[in-house]
XYZ file of C-alpha atoms in Angstrom:
703
model
C 0.000 0.000 0.000
C 1.311 3.449 -0.901
C 1.959 5.803 2.007
C 0.123 9.002 1.033
C 2.521 11.154 3.043
C 5.507 9.711 1.188
C 3.718 9.936 -2.163
C 3.013 13.618 -1.592
C 6.721 14.300 -2.115
C 6.835 12.578 -5.489
C 6.601 14.510 -8.756
C 3.179 14.366 -10.396
C 4.692 12.425 -13.312
C 5.244 9.371 -11.116
C 2.899 9.860 -8.136
C 0.636 6.753 -8.051
C -3.144 7.134 -8.098
C -3.180 5.383 -4.730
C -2.026 8.718 -3.291
C -5.470 10.183 -4.081
C -8.400 10.063 -1.656
C -10.933 7.403 -2.531
C -8.481 5.201 -4.437
C -7.651 1.823 -2.937
C -6.051 -1.225 -4.522
C -9.306 -2.357 -6.195
C -10.017 1.078 -7.685
C -6.380 1.399 -8.824
C -6.739 -1.852 -10.785
C -9.884 -0.561 -12.497
C -8.217 2.756 -13.338
C -5.275 0.851 -14.823
C -7.629 -0.600 -17.467
C -8.074 3.017 -18.637
C -4.302 3.525 -18.699
C -4.433 5.594 -15.501
C -1.671 4.688 -13.027
C -0.211 8.045 -11.995
C -1.385 11.591 -11.366
C 0.027 12.526 -14.747
C -2.180 9.841 -16.331
C -5.207 11.354 -14.590
C -4.371 14.745 -16.073
C -3.860 13.335 -19.583
C -7.101 11.339 -19.540
C -9.069 14.075 -21.288
C -12.834 14.618 -21.531
C -14.461 13.672 -24.834
C -17.464 15.983 -24.427
C -18.858 18.699 -22.150
C -22.161 19.986 -20.851
C -22.822 23.629 -20.135
C -24.410 23.934 -16.688
C -23.002 27.386 -16.066
C -26.031 29.440 -17.185
C -29.777 29.366 -16.751
C -32.242 29.136 -19.595
C -35.802 30.370 -19.503
C -38.374 27.683 -20.270
C -39.950 29.939 -22.896
C -36.689 29.918 -24.912
C -36.117 26.133 -24.923
C -36.115 24.090 -28.127
C -36.246 20.278 -28.522
C -32.885 18.522 -28.822
C -30.938 20.969 -26.649
C -29.589 20.532 -23.112
C -30.319 23.218 -20.553
C -30.373 24.241 -16.890
C -33.675 25.672 -15.635
C -34.954 26.999 -12.301
C -38.707 26.750 -11.869
C -41.532 26.259 -9.396
C -43.441 23.000 -8.981
C -47.060 23.594 -10.059
C -48.305 20.030 -9.730
C -46.894 16.509 -9.401
C -48.615 13.166 -9.678
C -47.928 9.447 -10.094
C -49.629 8.406 -13.322
C -50.306 4.815 -14.371
C -50.868 4.465 -18.100
C -48.719 2.108 -20.185
C -46.213 2.217 -17.323
C -46.052 3.844 -13.917
C -44.395 7.275 -13.974
C -43.912 10.386 -11.852
C -44.998 13.538 -13.706
C -43.938 16.963 -12.406
C -45.082 20.197 -14.058
C -42.823 23.235 -13.618
C -43.311 26.904 -14.489
C -40.844 29.805 -14.361
C -43.150 32.580 -15.545
C -42.015 32.288 -19.207
C -43.470 28.861 -19.854
C -44.131 25.372 -18.525
C -42.298 22.041 -18.885
C -43.012 18.502 -17.717
C -40.491 16.321 -15.877
C -41.025 12.579 -16.404
C -39.512 9.866 -14.167
C -40.040 6.154 -14.789
C -37.837 5.037 -11.893
C -38.455 6.909 -8.646
C -38.833 6.509 -4.892
C -41.462 7.735 -2.465
C -38.923 10.244 -1.162
C -38.701 11.805 -4.636
C -42.483 12.020 -4.837
C -42.542 13.979 -1.566
C -39.752 16.326 -2.734
C -41.871 17.723 -5.572
C -44.488 19.409 -3.375
C -46.396 22.326 -4.826
C -44.458 25.597 -4.541
C -41.003 23.956 -4.230
C -38.268 25.518 -6.379
C -36.228 23.061 -8.411
C -33.122 23.355 -10.565
C -32.980 20.778 -13.382
C -30.535 19.818 -16.082
C -31.426 17.561 -18.992
C -32.265 17.184 -22.648
C -35.371 18.990 -23.833
C -37.786 16.793 -25.783
C -41.102 17.317 -27.488
C -43.830 15.766 -25.314
C -47.593 15.413 -25.580
C -48.908 18.945 -25.178
C -45.660 20.577 -23.956
C -41.892 20.203 -23.776
C -40.502 17.679 -21.306
C -37.327 16.350 -19.703
C -37.035 12.616 -19.027
C -35.062 11.691 -15.897
C -33.251 15.055 -15.605
C -30.608 15.675 -12.965
C -32.198 17.945 -10.365
C -31.844 19.523 -6.950
C -34.474 21.110 -4.736
C -33.361 24.665 -3.870
C -33.493 26.253 -0.440
C -35.930 29.096 -0.058
C -33.089 31.645 0.250
C -31.133 30.370 -2.811
C -30.636 32.752 -5.711
C -31.052 31.628 -9.303
C -27.284 31.544 -9.874
C -26.141 30.138 -6.517
C -26.370 26.468 -7.567
C -24.896 26.861 -11.044
C -21.565 25.233 -11.934
C -18.638 27.586 -12.463
C -17.058 25.492 -15.229
C -18.327 23.320 -18.069
C -19.054 19.759 -16.939
C -16.611 17.202 -18.439
C -17.430 13.657 -19.559
C -14.661 11.046 -19.635
C -14.274 7.590 -21.110
C -15.061 5.217 -18.241
C -14.965 1.497 -17.491
C -16.899 -0.878 -15.274
C -16.687 0.317 -11.684
C -15.326 3.764 -12.618
C -18.101 6.310 -13.081
C -18.080 9.916 -14.269
C -18.344 11.192 -10.697
C -15.240 9.192 -9.733
C -13.131 10.626 -12.538
C -14.341 14.159 -11.846
C -13.315 13.820 -8.174
C -9.915 12.439 -9.154
C -9.270 15.214 -11.656
C -10.378 17.770 -9.045
C -7.689 16.417 -6.707
C -5.070 16.266 -9.473
C -5.834 19.839 -10.543
C -5.607 20.993 -6.900
C -2.137 19.437 -6.679
C -1.284 21.110 -9.987
C -2.081 24.469 -8.329
C 0.627 23.835 -5.706
C 3.307 22.397 -7.994
C 3.187 22.454 -11.740
C 3.691 19.418 -13.882
C 7.077 19.922 -15.496
C 6.781 21.773 -18.792
C 9.450 20.347 -21.088
C 8.832 22.882 -23.864
C 10.756 26.090 -23.073
C 8.938 29.384 -23.541
C 11.548 30.304 -26.142
C 10.137 27.542 -28.358
C 6.413 28.081 -27.825
C 6.184 31.866 -27.504
C 5.328 32.400 -31.164
C 2.653 29.685 -31.287
C 0.073 31.618 -29.259
C -0.672 28.439 -27.286
C -0.982 28.286 -23.472
C 1.615 26.683 -21.204
C 1.133 23.048 -20.141
C -0.465 23.718 -16.740
C -2.958 26.244 -18.129
C -3.831 23.908 -20.993
C -4.626 21.051 -18.595
C -6.811 23.271 -16.388
C -8.768 24.488 -19.405
C -9.453 21.092 -20.974
C -10.611 19.557 -17.689
C -12.585 22.525 -16.323
C -13.338 24.967 -19.163
C -14.551 28.365 -17.929
C -18.051 29.618 -18.825
C -18.296 30.861 -22.394
C -15.677 28.439 -23.724
C -16.125 27.234 -27.305
C -17.602 23.783 -26.621
C -17.353 22.643 -30.251
C -13.660 23.549 -30.401
C -13.067 21.659 -27.154
C -14.897 18.542 -28.352
C -13.194 18.563 -31.759
C -9.734 19.113 -30.278
C -9.312 22.491 -31.987
C -9.147 24.607 -28.816
C -5.688 26.149 -28.154
C -5.469 24.085 -24.951
C -5.866 20.826 -26.878
C -3.480 22.051 -29.544
C -0.801 22.689 -26.897
C -1.068 19.098 -25.662
C -1.114 17.684 -29.203
C 1.980 19.724 -30.063
C 3.912 18.310 -27.117
C 2.855 14.740 -27.919
C 3.851 15.042 -31.585
C 7.227 16.471 -30.578
C 7.792 13.566 -28.174
C 7.077 11.007 -30.901
C 9.311 12.844 -33.330
C 12.127 12.862 -30.789
C 11.640 9.159 -30.050
C 12.012 8.283 -33.713
C 14.997 10.616 -34.156
C 16.825 8.959 -31.249
C 16.036 5.514 -32.616
C 17.548 6.557 -35.916
C 20.663 7.866 -34.167
C 20.900 4.589 -32.235
C 20.558 2.545 -35.444
C 23.280 4.557 -37.150
C 25.637 3.764 -34.282
C 25.463 0.070 -35.212
C 27.112 -1.647 -38.143
C 25.705 -3.601 -41.070
C 27.296 -5.634 -43.872
C 28.945 -3.406 -46.461
C 27.329 -4.302 -49.783
C 29.592 -3.317 -52.670
C 29.284 -6.096 -55.263
C 31.070 -6.471 -58.555
C 27.675 -6.305 -60.198
C 27.800 -9.566 -62.137
C 24.753 -11.209 -60.545
C 22.614 -8.034 -60.566
C 23.686 -7.402 -64.158
C 22.700 -10.925 -65.219
C 19.345 -10.570 -63.484
C 18.660 -7.204 -65.079
C 19.542 -8.443 -68.584
C 17.235 -11.453 -68.173
C 14.191 -9.288 -67.464
C 11.693 -8.965 -70.351
C 11.309 -5.241 -69.631
C 13.402 -2.189 -68.838
C 13.275 -0.519 -65.447
C 11.629 2.879 -65.284
C 13.615 5.945 -64.294
C 11.862 5.906 -60.899
C 12.858 2.260 -60.276
C 16.498 3.007 -61.154
C 16.487 6.048 -58.859
C 15.101 4.068 -55.906
C 17.533 1.201 -56.522
C 20.416 3.687 -56.400
C 19.112 4.959 -53.018
C 19.154 1.389 -51.713
C 22.662 0.632 -53.013
C 24.035 3.824 -51.477
C 22.493 2.870 -48.119
C 23.805 -0.688 -48.146
C 27.290 0.419 -49.133
C 27.666 2.799 -46.193
C 28.297 0.247 -43.441
C 25.330 1.587 -41.426
C 22.103 -0.443 -41.219
C 19.759 0.599 -44.014
C 16.235 1.385 -42.878
C 14.460 2.441 -46.053
C 10.778 2.523 -46.908
C 9.967 2.095 -50.588
C 6.464 3.180 -51.412
C 4.915 2.910 -54.801
C 1.448 2.589 -56.173
C 0.001 -0.774 -57.156
C 1.858 -2.077 -60.220
C 4.781 0.354 -59.988
C 7.395 -2.449 -59.821
C 8.572 -2.553 -56.209
C 9.192 -6.310 -56.249
C 11.763 -6.244 -59.045
C 13.625 -3.429 -57.262
C 13.704 -5.616 -54.131
C 14.982 -8.536 -56.230
C 17.837 -6.468 -57.668
C 18.750 -5.309 -54.135
C 18.694 -8.964 -53.032
C 21.033 -9.877 -55.907
C 23.574 -7.336 -54.630
C 23.474 -8.834 -51.127
C 23.718 -12.450 -52.340
C 26.720 -11.605 -54.539
C 28.456 -10.272 -51.426
C 27.933 -13.631 -49.686
C 25.014 -12.793 -47.386
C 21.481 -14.176 -47.096
C 18.202 -12.405 -47.864
C 14.810 -12.932 -46.215
C 11.604 -11.669 -47.798
C 8.510 -11.655 -45.590
C 4.933 -11.165 -46.805
C 1.795 -11.011 -44.644
C -0.330 -13.600 -46.469
C 0.221 -17.006 -48.049
C -1.020 -15.826 -51.420
C 1.302 -12.814 -51.540
C 4.249 -14.874 -50.313
C 3.492 -17.450 -53.023
C 3.481 -14.717 -55.662
C 6.887 -13.487 -54.476
C 8.189 -17.043 -54.400
C 7.098 -17.598 -58.019
C 8.725 -14.347 -59.167
C 11.979 -14.806 -57.245
C 12.328 -18.435 -58.374
C 11.774 -17.432 -62.023
C 14.378 -14.670 -61.740
C 17.067 -16.312 -59.588
C 17.067 -20.064 -60.208
C 18.217 -19.732 -63.873
C 21.177 -17.820 -62.374
C 22.019 -20.685 -59.996
C 20.610 -19.093 -56.829
C 18.453 -21.301 -54.590
C 15.234 -19.727 -53.305
C 13.724 -21.357 -50.209
C 10.052 -21.338 -49.250
C 9.020 -21.203 -45.599
C 5.425 -20.922 -44.387
C 3.389 -22.456 -41.639
C 1.679 -24.763 -44.117
C 4.806 -26.805 -44.944
C 4.868 -30.450 -43.908
C 7.085 -31.181 -40.912
C 9.802 -32.946 -42.918
C 9.911 -30.168 -45.547
C 10.057 -27.541 -42.858
C 12.922 -29.232 -41.004
C 14.913 -29.619 -44.211
C 14.373 -25.963 -45.174
C 15.291 -24.663 -41.713
C 18.476 -26.767 -41.721
C 19.466 -25.539 -45.194
C 18.889 -21.904 -44.182
C 20.904 -22.320 -40.965
C 23.820 -23.813 -42.933
C 23.724 -21.030 -45.514
C 22.749 -23.381 -48.357
C 19.741 -21.204 -49.206
C 20.732 -17.663 -50.102
C 17.179 -16.292 -50.432
C 14.248 -17.285 -48.220
C 10.679 -16.177 -49.003
C 7.876 -16.742 -46.535
C 5.222 -15.504 -44.158
C 5.416 -14.985 -40.384
C 7.002 -18.469 -40.217
C 10.328 -16.750 -40.992
C 10.682 -15.369 -37.479
C 9.744 -18.480 -35.505
C 12.246 -19.382 -32.769
C 13.717 -22.401 -34.537
C 14.530 -20.459 -37.720
C 18.152 -19.301 -37.771
C 20.169 -17.650 -40.540
C 23.865 -18.222 -41.049
C 24.416 -14.637 -42.241
C 21.311 -12.523 -42.829
C 22.315 -9.390 -44.700
C 18.956 -8.020 -45.843
C 15.411 -8.344 -44.526
C 12.715 -7.318 -47.030
C 9.272 -6.726 -45.539
C 6.342 -6.345 -47.934
C 3.060 -4.667 -47.024
C 4.737 -3.856 -43.723
C 1.686 -2.323 -42.034
C -0.003 -5.745 -42.064
C 2.529 -7.074 -39.525
C 2.566 -6.486 -35.785
C 5.609 -4.669 -34.475
C 6.887 -7.688 -32.535
C 6.876 -9.763 -35.715
C 8.974 -7.246 -37.640
C 11.340 -6.847 -34.696
C 11.750 -10.633 -34.481
C 12.783 -10.866 -38.144
C 15.293 -8.037 -37.741
C 16.782 -9.730 -34.694
C 17.382 -12.937 -36.667
C 20.350 -11.273 -38.292
C 21.552 -9.195 -35.345
C 24.804 -10.183 -33.652
C 26.732 -7.950 -31.263
C 26.775 -4.526 -32.995
C 25.908 -5.917 -36.438
C 22.406 -5.732 -37.871
C 20.931 -6.673 -41.244
C 19.771 -4.025 -43.671
C 16.001 -3.527 -43.797
C 14.001 -2.752 -46.914
C 10.340 -2.051 -46.222
C 7.833 -1.931 -49.061
C 4.253 -0.766 -49.224
C 1.728 -0.265 -51.989
C -0.300 1.843 -49.569
C 1.136 5.323 -50.177
C 2.128 7.072 -46.985
C 0.525 10.502 -46.584
C 2.942 13.294 -45.747
C 1.459 13.547 -42.263
C 2.325 9.913 -41.513
C 5.708 10.149 -43.209
C 6.574 13.002 -40.812
C 5.416 11.109 -37.718
C 5.090 7.318 -37.803
C 7.953 6.987 -40.309
C 10.146 9.905 -39.318
C 13.065 7.557 -38.577
C 13.010 5.975 -42.046
C 14.575 7.054 -45.263
C 11.784 7.135 -47.828
C 11.925 6.442 -51.561
C 8.944 6.738 -53.873
C 8.422 4.868 -57.149
C 6.194 7.505 -58.677
C 6.109 6.212 -62.240
C 4.132 3.320 -63.743
C 5.715 1.014 -66.350
C 5.198 2.235 -69.951
C 1.971 1.173 -71.631
C -0.097 1.100 -68.433
C -3.363 3.029 -68.649
C -5.359 4.424 -65.703
C -8.265 2.213 -64.648
C -11.713 3.656 -65.401
C -13.917 3.412 -62.305
C -17.715 3.601 -62.044
C -20.061 3.161 -59.067
C -23.413 1.449 -59.672
C -26.366 0.635 -57.446
C -26.924 -3.093 -56.963
C -30.299 -2.751 -58.738
C -28.254 -2.590 -61.968
C -26.656 -5.961 -61.280
C -28.110 -7.494 -64.460
C -26.385 -4.809 -66.563
C -23.093 -5.604 -64.866
C -23.449 -9.342 -65.523
C -24.138 -8.574 -69.193
C -21.007 -6.406 -69.310
C -18.959 -9.236 -67.780
C -20.183 -11.675 -70.444
C -19.292 -9.228 -73.222
C -15.788 -8.677 -71.816
C -15.140 -12.439 -71.704
C -16.399 -12.805 -75.284
C -13.761 -10.209 -76.258
C -11.055 -12.447 -74.783
C -10.631 -10.568 -71.507
C -10.625 -11.999 -67.983
C -12.652 -10.709 -65.063
C -12.441 -10.568 -61.252
C -15.649 -10.540 -59.199
C -14.834 -9.691 -55.571
C -17.184 -10.546 -52.681
C -16.698 -9.573 -49.054
C -17.977 -12.794 -47.444
C -17.288 -16.511 -47.934
C -20.623 -17.815 -46.596
C -24.090 -16.336 -46.390
C -24.715 -14.254 -43.277
C -28.139 -12.960 -42.262
C -26.582 -10.114 -40.325
C -24.710 -8.541 -43.229
C -25.987 -7.161 -46.513
C -23.389 -8.880 -48.635
C -23.572 -11.547 -51.299
C -21.645 -14.639 -50.277
C -18.907 -15.669 -52.682
C -20.235 -19.227 -52.922
C -23.751 -18.070 -53.776
C -22.370 -15.572 -56.267
C -20.445 -18.322 -58.042
C -23.574 -20.450 -58.328
C -25.677 -17.524 -59.591
C -23.145 -16.325 -62.154
C -22.596 -19.846 -63.450
C -26.328 -20.013 -64.220
C -26.325 -16.573 -65.854
C -23.095 -17.155 -67.824
C -23.246 -20.900 -68.619
C -20.795 -20.740 -71.551
C -17.950 -19.311 -69.502
C -15.385 -20.888 -67.194
C -15.933 -19.667 -63.629
C -13.918 -20.531 -60.504
C -13.837 -19.524 -56.833
C -10.928 -18.638 -54.526
C -11.135 -17.606 -50.865
C -9.030 -17.492 -47.715
C -10.354 -20.733 -46.220
C -9.098 -22.852 -49.089
C -5.918 -24.864 -48.647
C -2.837 -23.127 -50.085
C -2.421 -25.715 -52.835
C -6.056 -25.326 -53.875
C -5.675 -21.539 -54.029
C -2.427 -21.840 -55.960
C -4.043 -24.233 -58.467
C -6.963 -21.873 -59.083
C -4.769 -18.769 -59.330
C -2.357 -20.479 -61.726
C -5.276 -21.617 -63.885
C -6.553 -18.022 -63.960
C -3.108 -16.718 -64.842
C -2.823 -19.329 -67.645
C -6.195 -18.124 -69.040
C -7.931 -21.421 -68.254
C -10.510 -19.465 -66.198
C -12.560 -16.568 -67.573
C -14.188 -15.242 -64.416
C -12.650 -15.529 -60.951
C -15.003 -15.126 -57.990
C -12.838 -14.121 -55.037
C -12.909 -12.691 -51.561
C -10.427 -9.977 -50.655
C -7.579 -12.551 -50.542
C -6.669 -11.186 -53.988
C -6.111 -7.709 -52.520
C -2.353 -8.079 -52.863
C 0.093 -10.049 -54.902
C -1.809 -11.438 -57.895
C -0.477 -10.391 -61.295
C -2.664 -11.355 -64.269
C -2.043 -8.889 -67.139
C -5.016 -10.152 -69.205
C -7.506 -9.388 -66.412
C -8.984 -6.019 -67.334
C -12.370 -5.859 -65.571
C -13.055 -5.965 -61.835
C -16.410 -6.004 -60.080
C -16.341 -5.224 -56.335
C -19.567 -6.066 -54.500
C -20.690 -4.107 -51.455
C -17.933 -1.606 -52.161
C -19.467 0.726 -49.588
C -18.265 -1.649 -46.851
C -14.557 -1.376 -47.735
C -12.026 1.312 -46.872
C -10.406 3.480 -49.521
C -6.988 1.839 -49.349
C -8.493 -1.644 -49.679
C -10.607 -0.569 -52.650
C -7.520 0.950 -54.263
C -5.493 -2.224 -53.663
C -8.233 -4.385 -55.197
C -8.588 -2.099 -58.201
C -4.829 -2.434 -58.711
C -5.279 -6.066 -59.702
C -6.482 -4.852 -63.118
C -4.736 -2.420 -65.425
C -1.519 -4.467 -65.317
C -1.501 -5.059 -69.083
C -1.752 -2.746 -72.082
C -5.569 -3.033 -72.483
C -7.908 -0.366 -71.128
C -9.197 -1.678 -67.784
C -12.316 -0.923 -65.758
C -13.505 -1.299 -62.182
C -17.189 -1.410 -61.209
C -18.075 -0.578 -57.598
C -21.432 -2.218 -56.806
C -23.098 -0.746 -53.741
C -26.250 -1.254 -51.677
C -28.517 1.751 -51.180
C -28.936 3.818 -49.141
C -25.360 5.053 -48.815
C -24.057 6.853 -45.737
C -22.345 10.192 -46.358
C -18.986 8.620 -45.527
C -19.518 5.717 -47.960
C -20.657 8.067 -50.712
C -17.533 10.182 -50.224
C -15.290 7.084 -50.476
C -16.916 5.932 -53.718
C -16.723 9.443 -55.185
C -12.987 9.594 -54.433
C -12.443 6.229 -56.139
C -14.241 7.466 -59.259
C -12.331 10.724 -59.360
C -8.714 9.571 -59.018
C -6.262 6.704 -59.531
C -3.570 8.543 -57.573
C -2.723 6.397 -54.564
C -1.261 9.340 -52.647
C -4.450 11.377 -52.979
C -6.436 8.326 -51.881
C -4.120 7.755 -48.911
C -4.557 11.353 -47.691
C -8.337 11.038 -47.962
C -8.267 7.666 -46.194
C -6.238 9.169 -43.366
C -8.726 12.005 -42.898
C -11.713 9.625 -42.991
C -10.408 6.775 -40.854
C -7.402 7.985 -38.890
C -3.795 6.797 -38.764
C -4.397 3.700 -36.650
C -6.872 2.224 -39.087
C -5.009 3.196 -42.228
C -1.633 1.672 -41.414
C -2.250 -0.637 -38.519
C -0.235 1.680 -36.288
C -2.227 0.717 -33.193
C 0.044 -2.312 -33.095
C 3.244 -0.327 -33.106
C 3.136 1.400 -29.752
C 5.299 4.274 -30.907
C 2.788 5.553 -33.455
C -0.198 5.367 -31.124
C -1.326 8.841 -30.126
C -3.265 9.668 -26.967
C -4.333 13.219 -27.848
C -2.924 14.188 -31.251
C -4.816 13.250 -34.427
C -2.823 13.413 -37.618
C -5.671 14.371 -39.908
C -6.624 17.203 -37.557
C -3.199 18.363 -36.356
C -1.141 18.006 -39.531
C -0.644 21.774 -39.729
C 1.532 21.508 -36.587
C 4.022 19.101 -38.153
C 6.400 21.672 -39.616
C 6.668 23.350 -36.199
C 7.089 19.919 -34.604
C 10.079 19.127 -36.812
C 11.784 22.464 -36.087
C 11.121 22.304 -32.333
C 12.400 18.708 -32.096
C 15.642 19.785 -33.789
C 16.068 22.726 -31.406
C 15.351 20.572 -28.348
C 18.031 18.062 -29.371
C 20.597 20.823 -29.849
C 19.789 23.335 -27.101
C 17.540 21.629 -24.525
C 18.798 18.060 -24.372
C 17.691 17.738 -20.726
C 14.028 17.919 -21.829
C 14.212 15.181 -24.464
C 14.070 12.061 -22.287
C 11.366 13.558 -20.085
C 9.136 14.185 -23.093
C 9.701 10.663 -24.404
C 8.942 9.098 -21.001
C 5.774 11.166 -20.640
C 4.218 10.356 -24.010
C 5.787 7.087 -25.153
C 7.088 5.289 -22.077
C 10.312 3.350 -21.732
C 8.770 0.023 -22.736
C 7.711 1.259 -26.192
C 10.868 2.969 -27.394
C 12.345 -0.127 -29.061
C 9.325 -0.513 -31.325
C 10.415 2.190 -33.707
C 13.606 0.293 -34.506
C 11.674 -1.917 -36.863
């Protein structure tokens, strides 16, 4: 048990909640589920909405749908039994009358509402039969000598996120105590006035007082939306802390060594000359970035982003060739079996004619195959290993891992990526890391979640590629779409039809893939139709996908397993059912499966009416642009960083107060202030990182 006298001497940053009145061991455990363990945590657990109980409203001015405080006299009260038993109390303040309605009440409450009593109430105004009403308002019976204003609150009333056993009243009492302590000794402000003076934002202590107990007249909408200067001050500090954390991780990484990759160029040259196409200028530029990194002796940590079909995989293969020629191993990790299989097919086709063995390692391998592969990798007999999360299992060891390539990196948890990196780490030596994504990173995320990475962009599609034409159609026009599919197949083209479910579900308005296959086979009896979904065995999926690629299948019914990795140049039409249910980035990834050949390609977004405003906006964006970076920015603003890139898994990129879509205008200041702190106020850096990130999360950014 914490001694409250001893705790009183601790700084607020580390003072445990047990030091507060009313908090015992049981309550401390419940608060911990909200992330509240210290006084600082109490202060940074911010309200998500407010009520204004600081001013009186006259009954005659009330409108339905608003919340208000009123003072009025009881005219009559009665227990009424109609459909259900209720206490009805009629009030009047001289400007109008209102009815209070209680369905749950005691005899004591009935006696409180005697004729002539003055009552102050707070609640939502509703339209009732004959007059306005409040249902179960908060109320207090006023003393005869009370003035109208004497019982009003002097700040806006905050509402916090709660959990079982922790009510609003509890959190308000705890924040009252924390704010009282803040009056006597400020929480340390790690941002010097010299840095923040020009921002017009309040200091840390003032900001915390305002967000927890806003004074009367405060802009409630700005407070709720996080646009109030007090919120902005807290968001600024949090963004700076994350920026500093990533900067220090980068400095730490640069202090380590990595294999120096300076090959003669024979193997990469042979691979390049064997390709049936020439690299674009953008691919050559990005490859040069990678070679410069790997030749420096410092661990490369480079993110290569490029739109769907821009040719990231062949750039990764050429980088792998450089590493293999220098005598090191390469691991390439993909998040799904189907994407890993696609990489395995490509790498085998490119490398095996050059005498380089490519190993395959997934969780689906038979035990004997797996043991043999693991042994060959450990002995260095396999120079390139392609696989899924099976690559970082404990029993997988590399003889000399020089490069780890991670595709669609946001689909992995941080621990998984860290585990793969650590496979090649020994003493002060680490493997190079090449991270690839077809989900373009908005500038706001590049400046925060990826601030420790070097970033290269393949911003050019291979020659001959044409933008995909996209239309959105109501499901009532399904017959027209089926007719269009039949016509496309008759012209020698292949078609994807994407469903969002495998089996029928009564709870979701989505056509099941199996039912869709049966229906389309009846409507298009002359054409070859097949089905692929995530519950099929890998060999079954591979057989179907290979048959589709070899043009033995005309129409492929698929779930979103085809989102990444499938390359069928002859497929030039895609139908996406229930498109309103998918996020922008997923729709863009799916659409990227067509348009990979020279033919004009199309994508049809089938949707179920009525559409929400958000869904309509997503479909409009898909129709208007093929630019993945524009789509990524829109997706960030609609869904937030955690949803877009899976950053809730990463620890370091998880924000408590800041929101990237809302606070992106602060990022330039954040970058400048972080630089100045590192140079001139080094003593503040670790404190900021501890406050907003915590010691246990700092290693996450190293992946």
